[in-house]
mmCIF file of C-alpha atoms in Angstrom:
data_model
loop_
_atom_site.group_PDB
_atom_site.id
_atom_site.type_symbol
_atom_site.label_atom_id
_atom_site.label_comp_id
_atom_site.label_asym_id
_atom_site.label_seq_id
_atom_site.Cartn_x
_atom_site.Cartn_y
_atom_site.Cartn_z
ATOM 1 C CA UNK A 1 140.757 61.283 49.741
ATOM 2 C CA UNK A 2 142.872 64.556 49.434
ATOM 3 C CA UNK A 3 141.548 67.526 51.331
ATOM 4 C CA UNK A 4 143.629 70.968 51.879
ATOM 5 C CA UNK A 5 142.072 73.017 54.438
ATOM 6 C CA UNK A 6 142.408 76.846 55.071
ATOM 7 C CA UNK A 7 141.566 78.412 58.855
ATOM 8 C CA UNK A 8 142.022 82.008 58.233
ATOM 9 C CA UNK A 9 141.750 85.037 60.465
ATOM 10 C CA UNK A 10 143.031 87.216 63.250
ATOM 11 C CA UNK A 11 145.727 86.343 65.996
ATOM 12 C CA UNK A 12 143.927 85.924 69.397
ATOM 13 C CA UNK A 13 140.768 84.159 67.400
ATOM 14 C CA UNK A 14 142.190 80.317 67.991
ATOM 15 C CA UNK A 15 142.765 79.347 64.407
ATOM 16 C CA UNK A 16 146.377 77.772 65.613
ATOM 17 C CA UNK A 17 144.286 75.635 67.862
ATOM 18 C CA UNK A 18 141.749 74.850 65.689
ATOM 19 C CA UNK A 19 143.792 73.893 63.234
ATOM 20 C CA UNK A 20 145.915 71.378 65.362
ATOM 21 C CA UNK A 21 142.696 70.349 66.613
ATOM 22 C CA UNK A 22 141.536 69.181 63.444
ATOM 23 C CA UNK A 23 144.650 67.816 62.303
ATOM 24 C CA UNK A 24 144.815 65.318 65.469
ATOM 25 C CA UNK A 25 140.818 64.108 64.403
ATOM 26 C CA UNK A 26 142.049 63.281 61.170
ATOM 27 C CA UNK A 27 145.338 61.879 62.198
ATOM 28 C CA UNK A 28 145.036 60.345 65.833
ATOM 29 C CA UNK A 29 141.190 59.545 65.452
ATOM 30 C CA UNK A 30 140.381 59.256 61.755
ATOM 31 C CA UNK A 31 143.533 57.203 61.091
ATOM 32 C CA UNK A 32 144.212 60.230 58.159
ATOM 33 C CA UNK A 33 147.903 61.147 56.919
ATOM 34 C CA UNK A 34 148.413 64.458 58.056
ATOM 35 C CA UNK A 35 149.850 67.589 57.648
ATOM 36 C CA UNK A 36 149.428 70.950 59.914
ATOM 37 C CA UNK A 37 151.476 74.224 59.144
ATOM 38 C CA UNK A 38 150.597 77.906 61.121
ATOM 39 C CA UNK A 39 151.468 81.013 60.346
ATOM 40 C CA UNK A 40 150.577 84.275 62.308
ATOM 41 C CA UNK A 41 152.198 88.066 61.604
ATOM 42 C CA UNK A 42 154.547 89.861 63.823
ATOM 43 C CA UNK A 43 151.619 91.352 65.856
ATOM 44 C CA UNK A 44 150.097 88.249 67.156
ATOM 45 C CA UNK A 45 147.071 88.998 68.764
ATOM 46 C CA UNK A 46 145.400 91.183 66.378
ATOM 47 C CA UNK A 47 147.722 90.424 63.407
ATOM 48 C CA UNK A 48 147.067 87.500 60.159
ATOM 49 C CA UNK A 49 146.729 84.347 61.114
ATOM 50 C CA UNK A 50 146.260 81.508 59.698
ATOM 51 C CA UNK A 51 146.688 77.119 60.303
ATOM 52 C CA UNK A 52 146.703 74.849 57.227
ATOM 53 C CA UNK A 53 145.859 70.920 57.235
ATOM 54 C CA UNK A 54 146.390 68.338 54.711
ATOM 55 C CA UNK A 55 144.852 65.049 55.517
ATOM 56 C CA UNK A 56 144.823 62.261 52.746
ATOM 57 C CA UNK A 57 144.834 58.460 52.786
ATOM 58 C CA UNK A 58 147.489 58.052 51.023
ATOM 59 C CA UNK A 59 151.191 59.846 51.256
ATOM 60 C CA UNK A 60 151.165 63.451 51.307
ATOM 61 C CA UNK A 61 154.138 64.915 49.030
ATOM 62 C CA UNK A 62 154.050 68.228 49.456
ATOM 63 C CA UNK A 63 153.537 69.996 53.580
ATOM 64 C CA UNK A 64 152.037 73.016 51.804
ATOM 65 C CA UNK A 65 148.494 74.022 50.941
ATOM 66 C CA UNK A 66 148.429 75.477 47.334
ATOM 67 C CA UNK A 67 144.962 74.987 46.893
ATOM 68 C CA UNK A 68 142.509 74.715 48.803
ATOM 69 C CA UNK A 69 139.495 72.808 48.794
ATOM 70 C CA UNK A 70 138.264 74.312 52.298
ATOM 71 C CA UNK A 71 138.836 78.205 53.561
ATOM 72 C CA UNK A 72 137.575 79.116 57.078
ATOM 73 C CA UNK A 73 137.143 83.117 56.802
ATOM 74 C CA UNK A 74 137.402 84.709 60.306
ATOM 75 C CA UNK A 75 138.282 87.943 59.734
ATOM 76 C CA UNK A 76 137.978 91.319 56.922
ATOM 77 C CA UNK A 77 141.591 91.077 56.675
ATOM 78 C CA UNK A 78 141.433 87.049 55.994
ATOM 79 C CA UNK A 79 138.553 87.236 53.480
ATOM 80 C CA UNK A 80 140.897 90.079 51.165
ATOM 81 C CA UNK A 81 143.678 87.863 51.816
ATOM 82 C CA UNK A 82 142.520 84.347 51.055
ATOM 83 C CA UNK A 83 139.304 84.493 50.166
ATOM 84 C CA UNK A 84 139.414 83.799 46.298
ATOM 85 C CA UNK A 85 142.215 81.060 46.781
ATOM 86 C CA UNK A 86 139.600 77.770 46.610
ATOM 87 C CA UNK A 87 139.515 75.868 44.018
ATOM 88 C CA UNK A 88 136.777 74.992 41.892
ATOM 89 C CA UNK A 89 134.342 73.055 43.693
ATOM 90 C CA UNK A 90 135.377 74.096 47.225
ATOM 91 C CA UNK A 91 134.082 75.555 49.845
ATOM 92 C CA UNK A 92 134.655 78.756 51.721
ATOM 93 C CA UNK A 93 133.153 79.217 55.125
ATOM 94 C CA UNK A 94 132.670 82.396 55.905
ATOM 95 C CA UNK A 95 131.929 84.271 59.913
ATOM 96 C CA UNK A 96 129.404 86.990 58.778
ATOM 97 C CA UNK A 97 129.832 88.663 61.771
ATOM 98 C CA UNK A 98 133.322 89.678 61.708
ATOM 99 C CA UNK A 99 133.226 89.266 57.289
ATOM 100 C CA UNK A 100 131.025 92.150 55.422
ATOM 101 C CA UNK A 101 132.467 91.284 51.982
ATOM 102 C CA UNK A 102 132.105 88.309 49.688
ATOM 103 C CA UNK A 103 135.104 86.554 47.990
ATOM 104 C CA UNK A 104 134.681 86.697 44.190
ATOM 105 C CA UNK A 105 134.761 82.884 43.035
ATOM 106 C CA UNK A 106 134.535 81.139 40.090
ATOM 107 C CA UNK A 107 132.745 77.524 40.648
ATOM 108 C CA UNK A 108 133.316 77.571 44.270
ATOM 109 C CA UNK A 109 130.376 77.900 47.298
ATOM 110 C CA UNK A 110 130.399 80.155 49.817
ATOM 111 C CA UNK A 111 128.327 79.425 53.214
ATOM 112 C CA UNK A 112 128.181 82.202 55.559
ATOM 113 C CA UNK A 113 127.052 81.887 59.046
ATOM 114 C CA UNK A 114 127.582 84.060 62.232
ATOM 115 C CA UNK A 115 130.090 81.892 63.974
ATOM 116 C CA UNK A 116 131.334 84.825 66.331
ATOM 117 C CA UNK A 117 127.444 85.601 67.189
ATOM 118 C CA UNK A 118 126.888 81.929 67.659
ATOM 119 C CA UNK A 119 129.779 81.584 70.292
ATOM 120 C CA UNK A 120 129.106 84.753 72.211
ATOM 121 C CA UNK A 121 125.212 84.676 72.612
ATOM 122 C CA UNK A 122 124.267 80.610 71.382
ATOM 123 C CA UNK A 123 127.322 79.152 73.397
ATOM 124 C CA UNK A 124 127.844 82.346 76.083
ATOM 125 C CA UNK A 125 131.504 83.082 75.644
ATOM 126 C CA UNK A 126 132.629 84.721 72.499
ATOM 127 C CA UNK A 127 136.533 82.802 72.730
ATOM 128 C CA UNK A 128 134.958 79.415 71.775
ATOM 129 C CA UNK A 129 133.977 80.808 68.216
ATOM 130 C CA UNK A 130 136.545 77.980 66.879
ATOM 131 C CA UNK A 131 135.255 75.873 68.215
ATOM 132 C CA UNK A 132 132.110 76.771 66.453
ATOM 133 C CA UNK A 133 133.585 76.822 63.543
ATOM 134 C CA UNK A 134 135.526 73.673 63.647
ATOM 135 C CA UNK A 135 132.052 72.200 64.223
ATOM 136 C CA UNK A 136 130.722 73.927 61.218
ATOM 137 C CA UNK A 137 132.978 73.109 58.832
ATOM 138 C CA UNK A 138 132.627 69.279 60.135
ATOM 139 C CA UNK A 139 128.684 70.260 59.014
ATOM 140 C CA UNK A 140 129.564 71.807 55.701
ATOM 141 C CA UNK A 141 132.353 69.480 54.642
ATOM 142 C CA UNK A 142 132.190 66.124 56.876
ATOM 143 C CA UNK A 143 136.204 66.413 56.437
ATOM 144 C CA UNK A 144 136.200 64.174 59.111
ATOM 145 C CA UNK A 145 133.704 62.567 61.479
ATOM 146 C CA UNK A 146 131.881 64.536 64.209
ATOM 147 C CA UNK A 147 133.430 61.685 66.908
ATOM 148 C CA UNK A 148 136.614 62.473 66.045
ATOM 149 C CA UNK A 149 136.437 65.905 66.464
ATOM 150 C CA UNK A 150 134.713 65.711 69.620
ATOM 151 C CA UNK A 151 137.246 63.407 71.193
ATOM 152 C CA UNK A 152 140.140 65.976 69.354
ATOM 153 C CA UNK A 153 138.447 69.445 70.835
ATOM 154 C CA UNK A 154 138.143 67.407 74.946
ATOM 155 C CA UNK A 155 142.017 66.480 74.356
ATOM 156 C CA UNK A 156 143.120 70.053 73.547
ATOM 157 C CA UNK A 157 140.692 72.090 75.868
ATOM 158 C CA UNK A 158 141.693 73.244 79.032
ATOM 159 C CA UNK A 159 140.380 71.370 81.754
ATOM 160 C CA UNK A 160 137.019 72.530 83.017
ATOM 161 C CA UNK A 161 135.600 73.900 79.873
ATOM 162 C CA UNK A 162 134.781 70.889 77.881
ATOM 163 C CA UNK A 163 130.984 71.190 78.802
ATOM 164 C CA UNK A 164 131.517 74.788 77.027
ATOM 165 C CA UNK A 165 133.725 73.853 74.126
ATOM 166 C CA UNK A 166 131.589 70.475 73.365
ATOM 167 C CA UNK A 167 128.483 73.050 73.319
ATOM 168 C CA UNK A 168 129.972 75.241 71.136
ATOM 169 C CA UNK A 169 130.994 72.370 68.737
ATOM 170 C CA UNK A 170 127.329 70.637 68.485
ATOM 171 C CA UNK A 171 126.137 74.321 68.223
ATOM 172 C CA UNK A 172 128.373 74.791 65.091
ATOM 173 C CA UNK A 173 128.211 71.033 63.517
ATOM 174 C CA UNK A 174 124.200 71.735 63.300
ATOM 175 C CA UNK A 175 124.564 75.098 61.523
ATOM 176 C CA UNK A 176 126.999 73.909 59.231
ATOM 177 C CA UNK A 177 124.785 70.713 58.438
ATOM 178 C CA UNK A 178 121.737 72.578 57.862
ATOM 179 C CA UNK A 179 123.589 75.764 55.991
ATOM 180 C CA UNK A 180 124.710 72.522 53.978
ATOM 181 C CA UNK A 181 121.211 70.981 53.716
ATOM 182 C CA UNK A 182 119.729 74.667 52.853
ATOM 183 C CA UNK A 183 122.684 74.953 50.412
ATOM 184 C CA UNK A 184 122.289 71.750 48.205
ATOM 185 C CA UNK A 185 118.243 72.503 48.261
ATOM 186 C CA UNK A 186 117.387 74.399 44.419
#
């Protein structure tokens, strides 16, 4: 197993988390090799961001994504930026309600769902959206198991929200598993 994994979107939306979220459930949990890189513009909060993980059961030779076989979309200015760079076969997961466009791809599926709208009026609170989406790209991908993400998102979480942020992560594994289910049906 050799996954690269894309979380793409705005400063201020949680990708850094959610990316060192999901490389402790692969690593700490799973038992996975890992690898986690972030990178976020000058503006921060409101600027590119992005977190990259490479998990593999074997050794991983190279710390840098160059293609990916999962893209979390997040933002407009994410989809333009990364949004064709999957490769065949993969998987981009889009938020449709902060993403209008599509990526152009070539042998590559794209599953949209409303991850923003599912945090802010499914879960209550809009800033749990990656949590959502970690969940939902658990659904789409089962990159790594459910239980180990759980037990990753209630050791990163501030204290006191887990209720929320374990709601917004069951919220976004069953989208993502029936987006999958709806998605593999001809």
């Amino acid at each position: 197993m050799y996954k690269e994994i894309r979380l793409s979107g705005t400063g201020g939306q949680g990708l850094i988390l959610a990316g060192i979220i999901l490389a402790e459930a692969a690593g700490v949990y799973d038992g996975y090799n890992v690898i986690q890189t972030q990178s976020y513009g000058p503006e921060a909060r409101g600027g590119a961001s992005r977190a990259e993980v490479i998990i593999s059961d074997s050794v991983i030779d190279y710390p840098k994504v160059t293609s990916p076989d999962i893209v979390l979309i997040m933002s407009e200015q994410a989809c333009d930026k990364y949004g064709n760079q999957v490769k065949t076969g993969g998987i981009v997961l889009l938020d449709d309600t902060n993403v209008d466009s599509r990526p152009v791809l070539d042998g590559a599926s794209i599953i949209a769902l409303p991850i923003t709208e599912i945090a802010r009026h499914g879960v209550g609170r809009q800033v749990v959206a990656n949590v959502v989406a970690l969940g939902a790209l658990v659904g789409v991908s089962k990159v790594v198991t459910p239980e180990a993400l759980e037990k990753a998102v209630l050791s990163r979480v501030p204290k006191g929200t887990e209720d929320l942020n374990m709601k917004a992560f069951h919220m976004g594994l069953e989208r993502g598993r029936r987006a999958m289910t709806e998605h593999e049906t001809p």
